[in-house]
Amino acid sequence: MNICIIGVGYVGLVTAACFSSLGHTVIGIESDIDKLKKLKKGFSTIYEPGIDKLIKEGLRKKKLFFFSDIEKGVEKCEVIFICVGTPPKDDGEPDLSHVEKVVRKIASSLRGYRLIVEKSTVPVNTWQWVKRTISLYNKHNSEFDVAVNPEFLREGNAVKDFLHPDRIVMGVENERSRDTLLKLYEKIKCPKLVTGLPTAEIIKHASNSFLATKISFINSVARLCEKVGADVNEVAQGMGYDKRIGKSFLKAGVGYGGFCFPKDLAAFIHMAEKNGCDLGILREVQKVNESQKKLLISKIKDALWVLKGKTVGILGLSFKPDTDDMRLAPSIDVINLLQKEGAAIKAYDPQAMSNAGKVLKNVKFCKDPYLTAKDSDCLVFLTEWKEFELLDMNRIRKVLKTPAIVDGRNIFDPEKMRKLGFVYGGMGR
Ligand code: UGA
């Protein structure tokens, strides 16, 4: 099938590259000329394991193309995916102006039947606005359907998540669009849930909100564990064996970040309020998440007493491992709070330092973890990059000014660290 993907950011680019690898012919639309040039040469504009290979393959096999012009994509493709961003406004409501602009452009380009699929994460019943707007600007009265096909891609794992998903959700209004979507995804083996359009929109928000709830739940339990001498990692393990609970998303730490959970929770709460429902449980989830960063600061203070004039080394800046994404990373708030108290900051991240440089001020970025630890009064871990597990901790202890470690992601075994001579603080252990 011929597919047009409008907006090739994280979600759009992964969708485009993966659909082309499944044998479809895909046109990705990118309006930024520099990014477009890079993509046409076969280079990814995002850091995502496996994506470069798929882009190069797609271009070589002439299954993947990049254009700047929406009209060209709509003309050549029977299915159009909307994958543009929906950044949050100050009150938590998402800004849908990019979606609206793209929808108007699609409408004025229609010259025959097209299936228009909403993949961007949007408030419930946005599909109705999409439909209404297309009808208004549809100069040639072309036939069209609207469908909702939310994404469940994790950054750093997005290619695998696309090609081997737990499920595919398709919100449709008729058999024609259902059949088209089923054909599009026929090579992917997984449960395929066909629903109404508002249901599909809610599934996306409810899924992210539930995962964030699991994280704040375990972080709350972690506080109690600490007080009574229990180990939250073992508590999570013990809970996770129960299939009804599941093992994933029960890792206690400095809290969730990124561009999805914080934004989607705020949007879901706002959407519920607008519809006269109170999702107070999610406000509590947000509150717990915010307080995790303050809790981490109090652990650094437990180690150092006064922060003014001290140097804190930070290992891990991205909001999670295997990404260079700094958007709403807990490291930003933690570093700002430490600087406010007068601490100097040294930092290292395997991938995110260039992006971190754009959002953090007065941070000395170091070439490796050992240089970050050198002469620091305390070493703080904020992202669980694999390479941190392999560090020579004896070497780290020797270069630190004082052997203090605050492990914001429970990477290390507390007992082992204490035996190595560290003053060690974890989260809930
Ligand atoms: C999340 C969802 O997992 C995807 O299914 C969804 O498609 C995506 O949002 C989206 O809406 O686009 P992502 O933001 O890439 O994906 O990252 P996650 O792997 O879900 O992690 C989110 C945050 O939770 C990270 O900061 C991570 O460190 C934190 N986390 C995760 C924990 O603190 N504990 C855990 O046990 C798991």
Coordinates of C-alpha atoms and ligand atoms in Angstrom, one line a residue:
M1 CA 0.0 0.0 0.0
N2 CA 1.1 3.6 -0.4
I3 CA 1.2 5.5 2.9
C4 CA 1.9 9.1 3.7
I5 CA 3.3 10.0 7.1
I6 CA 2.8 13.7 8.0
G7 CA 5.4 14.7 10.6
V8 CA 8.5 12.5 10.9
G9 CA 9.5 13.2 14.5
Y10 CA 10.0 10.3 16.9
V11 CA 6.7 8.6 16.2
G12 CA 6.4 9.5 12.5
L13 CA 9.9 8.5 11.5
V14 CA 9.7 5.1 13.3
T15 CA 6.3 4.5 11.7
A16 CA 7.5 5.5 8.2
A17 CA 10.7 3.4 8.4
C18 CA 8.9 0.4 9.9
F19 CA 6.0 0.4 7.4
S20 CA 8.6 0.6 4.5
S21 CA 10.4 -2.4 6.0
L22 CA 7.1 -4.3 5.9
G23 CA 7.0 -3.7 2.1
H24 CA 4.7 -0.7 1.9
T25 CA 5.7 2.4 -0.1
V26 CA 6.0 5.3 2.3
I27 CA 6.3 9.0 1.9
G28 CA 7.4 10.9 5.0
I29 CA 6.6 14.6 5.1
E30 CA 9.2 16.9 6.8
S31 CA 8.8 20.7 6.7
D32 CA 12.2 21.5 8.1
I33 CA 14.6 21.8 5.2
D34 CA 17.8 20.8 7.0
K35 CA 16.1 17.8 8.5
L36 CA 14.7 16.9 5.1
K37 CA 18.2 17.0 3.5
K38 CA 19.6 14.7 6.3
L39 CA 16.7 12.2 5.9
K40 CA 17.1 12.1 2.1
K41 CA 20.7 11.2 2.5
G42 CA 19.7 8.3 4.7
F43 CA 20.5 9.7 8.2
S44 CA 18.1 9.7 11.0
T45 CA 17.1 12.9 12.7
I46 CA 16.5 11.1 16.0
Y47 CA 18.6 8.8 18.2
E48 CA 16.8 5.5 18.1
P49 CA 18.5 2.0 17.9
G50 CA 17.9 0.3 14.5
I51 CA 16.3 3.3 12.7
D52 CA 19.3 4.3 10.5
K53 CA 19.5 0.8 9.0
L54 CA 15.7 0.8 8.1
I55 CA 15.9 4.3 6.6
K56 CA 18.9 3.5 4.4
E57 CA 17.3 0.2 3.3
G58 CA 14.0 2.0 2.6
L59 CA 15.7 4.6 0.4
R60 CA 17.8 2.0 -1.4
K61 CA 14.8 -0.2 -2.2
K62 CA 12.8 2.8 -3.2
K63 CA 10.2 2.0 -0.6
L64 CA 10.8 5.2 1.5
F65 CA 10.8 8.8 0.3
F66 CA 10.9 12.1 2.0
F67 CA 9.1 15.3 0.8
S68 CA 8.3 18.6 2.2
D69 CA 5.0 19.0 0.4
I70 CA 1.8 17.5 2.0
E71 CA -0.1 17.8 -1.3
K72 CA 2.3 15.4 -3.1
G73 CA 1.9 12.8 -0.3
V74 CA -1.9 13.1 -0.3
E75 CA -2.0 12.8 -4.1
K76 CA 0.1 9.6 -4.2
C77 CA -1.1 7.7 -1.1
E78 CA -4.3 6.0 -0.1
V79 CA -3.6 6.2 3.6
I80 CA -2.5 9.4 5.4
F81 CA -1.1 9.3 8.9
I82 CA -1.1 12.4 11.1
C83 CA 2.0 12.2 13.3
V84 CA 2.7 15.9 14.2
G85 CA 3.4 17.0 17.7
T86 CA 0.8 18.0 20.3
P87 CA 3.0 20.0 22.9
P88 CA 1.3 21.0 26.2
K89 CA 0.1 24.5 26.9
D90 CA 0.5 26.0 30.4
D91 CA -2.8 24.6 31.7
G92 CA -2.0 21.0 30.6
E93 CA -4.2 21.2 27.6
P94 CA -2.4 20.0 24.4
D95 CA -1.8 22.5 21.6
L96 CA -3.6 21.1 18.6
S97 CA -2.7 23.9 16.2
H98 CA -0.2 21.7 14.3
V99 CA -2.8 18.9 13.9
E100 CA -5.4 21.5 12.7
K101 CA -3.1 23.0 10.2
V102 CA -2.1 19.7 8.7
V103 CA -5.8 18.6 8.5
R104 CA -6.7 21.7 6.6
K105 CA -3.9 21.1 4.2
I106 CA -4.9 17.4 3.7
A107 CA -8.5 18.5 3.1
S108 CA -7.6 21.0 0.4
S109 CA -5.3 18.4 -1.3
L110 CA -8.0 15.6 -1.5
R111 CA -8.8 14.5 -5.0
G112 CA -10.3 11.1 -4.3
Y113 CA -11.0 8.6 -1.5
R114 CA -8.4 8.7 1.3
L115 CA -8.2 7.1 4.8
I116 CA -6.9 9.7 7.3
V117 CA -5.5 8.2 10.4
E118 CA -4.9 10.1 13.7
K119 CA -1.7 8.7 15.3
S120 CA -0.7 11.8 17.3
T121 CA -1.8 11.6 20.9
V122 CA -4.8 13.8 21.2
P123 CA -7.8 14.5 23.5
V124 CA -10.8 12.3 23.2
N125 CA -13.1 13.2 20.3
T126 CA -10.4 15.1 18.4
W127 CA -11.4 12.7 15.5
Q128 CA -14.7 14.6 15.3
W129 CA -12.8 17.9 14.8
V130 CA -10.6 16.2 12.2
K131 CA -13.7 15.0 10.3
R132 CA -15.5 18.4 10.6
T133 CA -12.4 20.3 9.4
I134 CA -11.8 18.0 6.5
S135 CA -15.5 18.4 5.4
L136 CA -15.2 22.2 5.7
Y137 CA -12.1 22.5 3.5
N138 CA -12.8 19.6 1.1
K139 CA -13.0 21.6 -2.1
H140 CA -13.6 18.7 -4.4
N141 CA -16.0 16.9 -2.1
S142 CA -13.8 13.8 -2.1
E143 CA -14.8 10.8 -0.1
F144 CA -12.8 10.1 3.1
D145 CA -12.8 8.2 6.4
V146 CA -11.1 9.1 9.7
A147 CA -9.5 6.5 11.9
V148 CA -7.6 6.5 15.2
N149 CA -4.5 4.3 15.6
P150 CA -2.6 5.2 18.7
E151 CA 1.1 4.4 19.2
F152 CA 2.6 2.6 22.1
L153 CA 6.3 3.1 21.2
R154 CA 8.9 3.5 23.9
E155 CA 11.8 5.7 23.0
G156 CA 14.9 3.6 22.7
N157 CA 12.8 0.6 21.9
A158 CA 10.5 2.1 19.3
V159 CA 11.5 0.0 16.3
K160 CA 11.0 -3.3 18.2
D161 CA 7.8 -2.0 19.7
F162 CA 6.4 -1.2 16.3
L163 CA 7.3 -4.5 14.7
H164 CA 6.6 -6.7 17.7
P165 CA 3.8 -4.9 19.6
D166 CA 1.7 -6.2 22.5
R167 CA -1.4 -5.0 20.6
I168 CA -2.6 -2.7 17.8
V169 CA -5.6 -0.6 18.5
M170 CA -7.7 0.6 15.6
G171 CA -10.6 3.0 16.1
V172 CA -12.8 3.0 13.1
E173 CA -16.2 4.2 11.9
N174 CA -16.8 1.6 9.2
E175 CA -15.7 -1.7 7.6
R176 CA -13.9 0.1 4.8
S177 CA -11.4 1.7 7.1
R178 CA -11.2 -1.4 9.4
D179 CA -10.2 -3.5 6.4
T180 CA -7.6 -1.0 5.2
L181 CA -5.9 -0.9 8.6
L182 CA -6.0 -4.6 9.0
K183 CA -4.3 -5.0 5.6
L184 CA -1.7 -2.4 6.5
Y185 CA -0.7 -4.3 9.6
E186 CA -1.3 -7.8 8.3
K187 CA 2.4 -8.9 8.5
I188 CA 2.5 -8.0 12.2
K189 CA 1.3 -10.8 14.5
C190 CA -0.3 -9.6 17.7
P191 CA -3.8 -9.0 19.1
K192 CA -5.6 -6.4 17.0
L193 CA -8.4 -4.6 18.7
V194 CA -10.9 -2.8 16.6
T195 CA -13.0 -0.2 18.5
G196 CA -14.9 3.0 18.1
L197 CA -12.9 6.1 17.6
P198 CA -13.3 7.7 21.1
T199 CA -12.5 4.4 22.7
A200 CA -9.2 4.2 20.8
E201 CA -8.3 7.8 21.8
I202 CA -9.0 6.9 25.5
I203 CA -7.0 3.7 25.4
K204 CA -3.9 5.7 24.6
H205 CA -4.2 8.1 27.5
A206 CA -5.5 5.5 29.9
S207 CA -2.5 3.2 29.1
N208 CA 0.2 5.9 29.8
S209 CA -1.7 7.1 32.9
F210 CA -1.8 3.6 34.3
L211 CA 1.9 3.0 33.7
A212 CA 2.7 6.3 35.4
T213 CA 0.4 5.3 38.3
K214 CA 2.4 2.1 38.7
I215 CA 5.6 4.1 39.0
S216 CA 4.2 6.6 41.5
F217 CA 2.7 3.7 43.5
I218 CA 6.1 1.9 43.8
N219 CA 7.8 5.2 44.7
S220 CA 5.3 5.7 47.5
V221 CA 5.9 2.1 48.8
A222 CA 9.7 2.8 48.5
R223 CA 9.4 5.6 51.1
L224 CA 7.8 3.2 53.6
C225 CA 10.4 0.5 52.8
E226 CA 13.1 2.9 53.7
K227 CA 11.6 3.6 57.1
V228 CA 11.0 0.0 58.1
G229 CA 14.2 -1.6 56.6
A230 CA 12.5 -3.3 53.7
D231 CA 14.0 -3.5 50.1
V232 CA 11.6 -2.0 47.5
N233 CA 13.3 -3.9 44.6
E234 CA 12.5 -7.2 46.3
V235 CA 9.0 -5.9 47.2
A236 CA 8.4 -5.2 43.5
Q237 CA 9.8 -8.6 42.5
G238 CA 7.5 -10.3 45.0
M239 CA 4.5 -8.3 43.7
G240 CA 5.4 -8.8 40.0
Y241 CA 5.3 -12.6 40.1
D242 CA 1.5 -12.1 40.4
K243 CA 0.4 -12.1 36.8
R244 CA -2.4 -9.7 37.6
I245 CA 0.2 -7.1 38.7
G246 CA 3.1 -7.9 36.3
K247 CA 6.8 -7.1 36.8
S248 CA 7.2 -4.1 34.6
F249 CA 7.0 -0.4 35.6
L250 CA 7.7 -1.1 39.2
K251 CA 11.2 0.3 39.3
A252 CA 11.4 2.8 42.1
G253 CA 13.6 5.9 41.5
V254 CA 13.8 9.6 40.9
G255 CA 10.5 9.5 39.0
Y256 CA 9.3 9.4 35.4
G257 CA 10.1 12.1 32.8
G258 CA 10.1 12.4 29.0
F259 CA 7.7 14.1 26.7
C260 CA 4.9 11.4 27.0
F261 CA 3.9 10.6 30.6
P262 CA 4.0 14.2 32.1
K263 CA 2.2 15.6 29.1
D264 CA -0.3 12.8 28.7
L265 CA -1.3 12.8 32.3
A266 CA -1.9 16.5 32.4
A267 CA -3.9 16.2 29.2
F268 CA -6.0 13.3 30.5
I269 CA -6.8 15.2 33.8
H270 CA -7.7 18.3 31.8
M271 CA -9.9 16.3 29.4
A272 CA -11.7 14.6 32.3
E273 CA -12.3 17.9 34.0
K274 CA -13.7 19.3 30.8
N275 CA -16.2 16.4 30.7
G276 CA -17.2 16.9 34.3
C277 CA -15.1 14.0 35.7
D278 CA -12.4 14.2 38.4
L279 CA -9.3 12.0 37.8
G280 CA -8.0 13.0 41.2
I281 CA -6.0 9.7 41.4
L282 CA -3.8 11.0 38.6
R283 CA -3.2 14.3 40.4
E284 CA -1.8 12.3 43.3
V285 CA 0.4 10.4 40.8
Q286 CA 1.8 13.7 39.6
K287 CA 2.4 14.9 43.1
V288 CA 4.3 11.8 44.1
N289 CA 6.4 12.1 40.9
E290 CA 7.3 15.8 41.6
S291 CA 8.3 15.0 45.2
Q292 CA 10.7 12.2 44.2
K293 CA 13.2 14.9 43.0
K294 CA 13.0 16.7 46.4
L295 CA 13.5 13.3 48.1
L296 CA 16.7 12.7 46.1
I297 CA 18.0 16.2 47.1
S298 CA 17.3 15.3 50.7
K299 CA 19.4 12.2 50.3
I300 CA 22.3 14.2 48.9
K301 CA 22.0 16.5 51.9
D302 CA 22.0 13.5 54.2
A303 CA 25.4 12.7 52.7
L304 CA 26.9 16.2 52.5
W305 CA 25.0 18.3 55.1
V306 CA 25.5 21.7 53.5
L307 CA 25.4 21.9 49.6
K308 CA 26.9 25.4 49.2
G309 CA 30.4 25.2 47.9
K310 CA 30.3 21.4 47.3
T311 CA 30.7 19.7 43.9
V312 CA 28.1 17.1 42.9
G313 CA 28.8 14.8 40.0
I314 CA 25.8 13.6 38.0
L315 CA 25.9 10.4 35.9
G316 CA 22.9 10.1 33.5
L317 CA 21.0 13.1 32.2
S318 CA 18.5 11.7 29.7
F319 CA 15.0 10.9 31.0
K320 CA 15.8 7.2 30.6
P321 CA 18.6 5.1 29.1
D322 CA 19.1 4.5 25.3
T323 CA 17.9 7.9 24.3
D324 CA 19.4 11.4 24.0
D325 CA 16.0 13.0 24.9
M326 CA 16.2 15.6 27.7
R327 CA 12.6 16.7 27.5
L328 CA 11.2 16.9 31.1
A329 CA 14.1 14.7 32.3
P330 CA 14.2 14.6 36.1
S331 CA 17.9 15.6 35.9
I332 CA 16.9 19.1 34.9
D333 CA 14.9 19.8 38.1
V334 CA 17.5 18.0 40.3
I335 CA 20.4 20.0 38.8
N336 CA 18.4 23.3 39.1
L337 CA 17.6 22.6 42.8
L338 CA 21.2 21.7 43.6
Q339 CA 22.5 24.9 41.9
K340 CA 19.9 26.9 43.8
E341 CA 21.5 25.6 47.0
G342 CA 25.0 26.7 45.8
A343 CA 26.4 23.4 44.6
A344 CA 28.7 23.2 41.5
I345 CA 27.7 20.5 39.0
K346 CA 29.8 18.2 36.9
A347 CA 27.9 15.8 34.6
Y348 CA 28.3 12.9 32.1
D349 CA 25.7 11.1 29.9
P350 CA 26.6 8.7 27.1
Q351 CA 24.2 10.3 24.6
A352 CA 22.4 13.3 25.9
M353 CA 25.1 15.9 26.7
S354 CA 24.6 17.9 23.5
N355 CA 20.8 18.2 24.2
A356 CA 21.5 18.8 27.9
G357 CA 23.8 21.8 27.0
K358 CA 20.7 23.5 25.5
V359 CA 18.6 23.3 28.7
L360 CA 21.2 23.4 31.6
K361 CA 23.4 26.3 32.6
N362 CA 26.8 26.3 34.4
V363 CA 27.3 22.6 34.2
K364 CA 30.8 21.2 33.5
F365 CA 30.2 18.3 31.1
C366 CA 32.9 15.6 31.4
K367 CA 34.2 13.1 28.9
D368 CA 33.6 10.0 31.1
P369 CA 32.2 8.9 34.5
Y370 CA 35.6 8.9 36.2
L371 CA 36.3 12.5 35.3
T372 CA 32.9 13.4 36.6
A373 CA 33.6 11.7 39.9
K374 CA 37.1 13.2 40.2
D375 CA 37.1 15.7 43.1
S376 CA 33.3 15.6 43.4
D377 CA 31.9 15.5 47.0
C378 CA 29.1 13.2 45.9
L379 CA 28.2 11.1 42.9
V380 CA 24.6 10.9 41.9
F381 CA 23.1 8.5 39.4
L382 CA 20.0 9.7 37.6
T383 CA 19.7 7.4 34.6
E384 CA 20.4 3.6 34.6
W385 CA 22.6 3.4 31.5
K386 CA 24.1 -0.1 31.1
E387 CA 27.6 1.2 31.1
F388 CA 27.2 2.5 34.7
E389 CA 26.8 -1.0 35.9
L390 CA 30.2 -1.9 34.6
L391 CA 32.1 1.0 36.2
D392 CA 35.2 0.2 38.3
M393 CA 33.8 1.4 41.6
N394 CA 37.1 1.1 43.4
R395 CA 38.5 3.6 40.9
I396 CA 35.4 5.8 41.4
R397 CA 35.9 5.8 45.2
K398 CA 39.6 6.7 44.8
V399 CA 38.9 9.8 42.6
L400 CA 35.9 11.1 44.6
K401 CA 36.7 13.7 47.3
T402 CA 34.3 11.9 49.7
P403 CA 33.0 8.4 49.0
A404 CA 29.3 9.4 48.8
I405 CA 26.9 7.9 46.3
V406 CA 23.2 8.7 45.8
D407 CA 21.7 6.1 43.5
G408 CA 18.5 7.6 42.1
R409 CA 17.8 4.5 39.9
N410 CA 18.8 1.7 42.3
I411 CA 21.5 0.5 39.9
F412 CA 23.8 -0.9 42.6
D413 CA 23.5 -3.4 45.5
P414 CA 23.5 -1.3 48.7
E415 CA 25.4 -4.0 50.7
K416 CA 28.2 -4.3 48.1
M417 CA 28.6 -0.5 47.9
R418 CA 28.9 -0.2 51.6
K419 CA 31.5 -3.0 51.7
L420 CA 33.4 -1.1 49.0
G421 CA 33.6 1.8 51.5
F422 CA 30.9 4.1 50.1
V423 CA 28.3 6.0 52.0
Y424 CA 25.4 4.8 49.8
G425 CA 21.8 6.1 49.5
G426 CA 19.3 4.3 47.2
M427 CA 15.6 4.8 46.7
G428 CA 13.6 2.6 49.1
R429 CA 16.4 0.3 50.2
Ligands
UGA1 C1 5.9 5.9 27.1 C2 5.1 4.6 27.0 O1 5.9 3.5 27.7 C3 4.9 4.2 25.5 O2 4.1 3.0 25.5 C4 4.1 5.3 24.8 O3 3.9 5.0 23.5 C5 5.0 6.6 24.9 O4 5.2 6.9 26.3 C6 4.3 7.7 24.2 O5 3.2 8.1 24.7 O6 4.7 8.1 23.1 P1 8.5 6.6 26.8 O7 8.1 7.9 27.3 O8 9.4 6.4 25.7 O9 7.2 5.7 26.5 O10 9.3 5.9 28.1 P2 9.0 4.8 29.2 O11 9.9 3.7 28.9 O12 7.6 4.5 29.3 O13 9.5 5.5 30.5 C7 8.9 6.7 30.9 C8 9.6 7.2 32.2 O14 9.2 6.3 33.3 C9 11.1 7.2 32.2 O15 11.5 8.5 32.8 C10 11.5 6.1 33.0 O16 12.8 6.2 33.7 C11 10.4 6.0 34.0 N1 10.2 4.7 34.6 C12 9.8 3.6 33.9 C13 10.4 4.5 36.0 O17 10.7 5.4 36.7 N2 10.1 3.2 36.5 C14 9.8 2.2 35.8 O18 9.6 1.1 36.3 C15 9.6 2.4 34.4

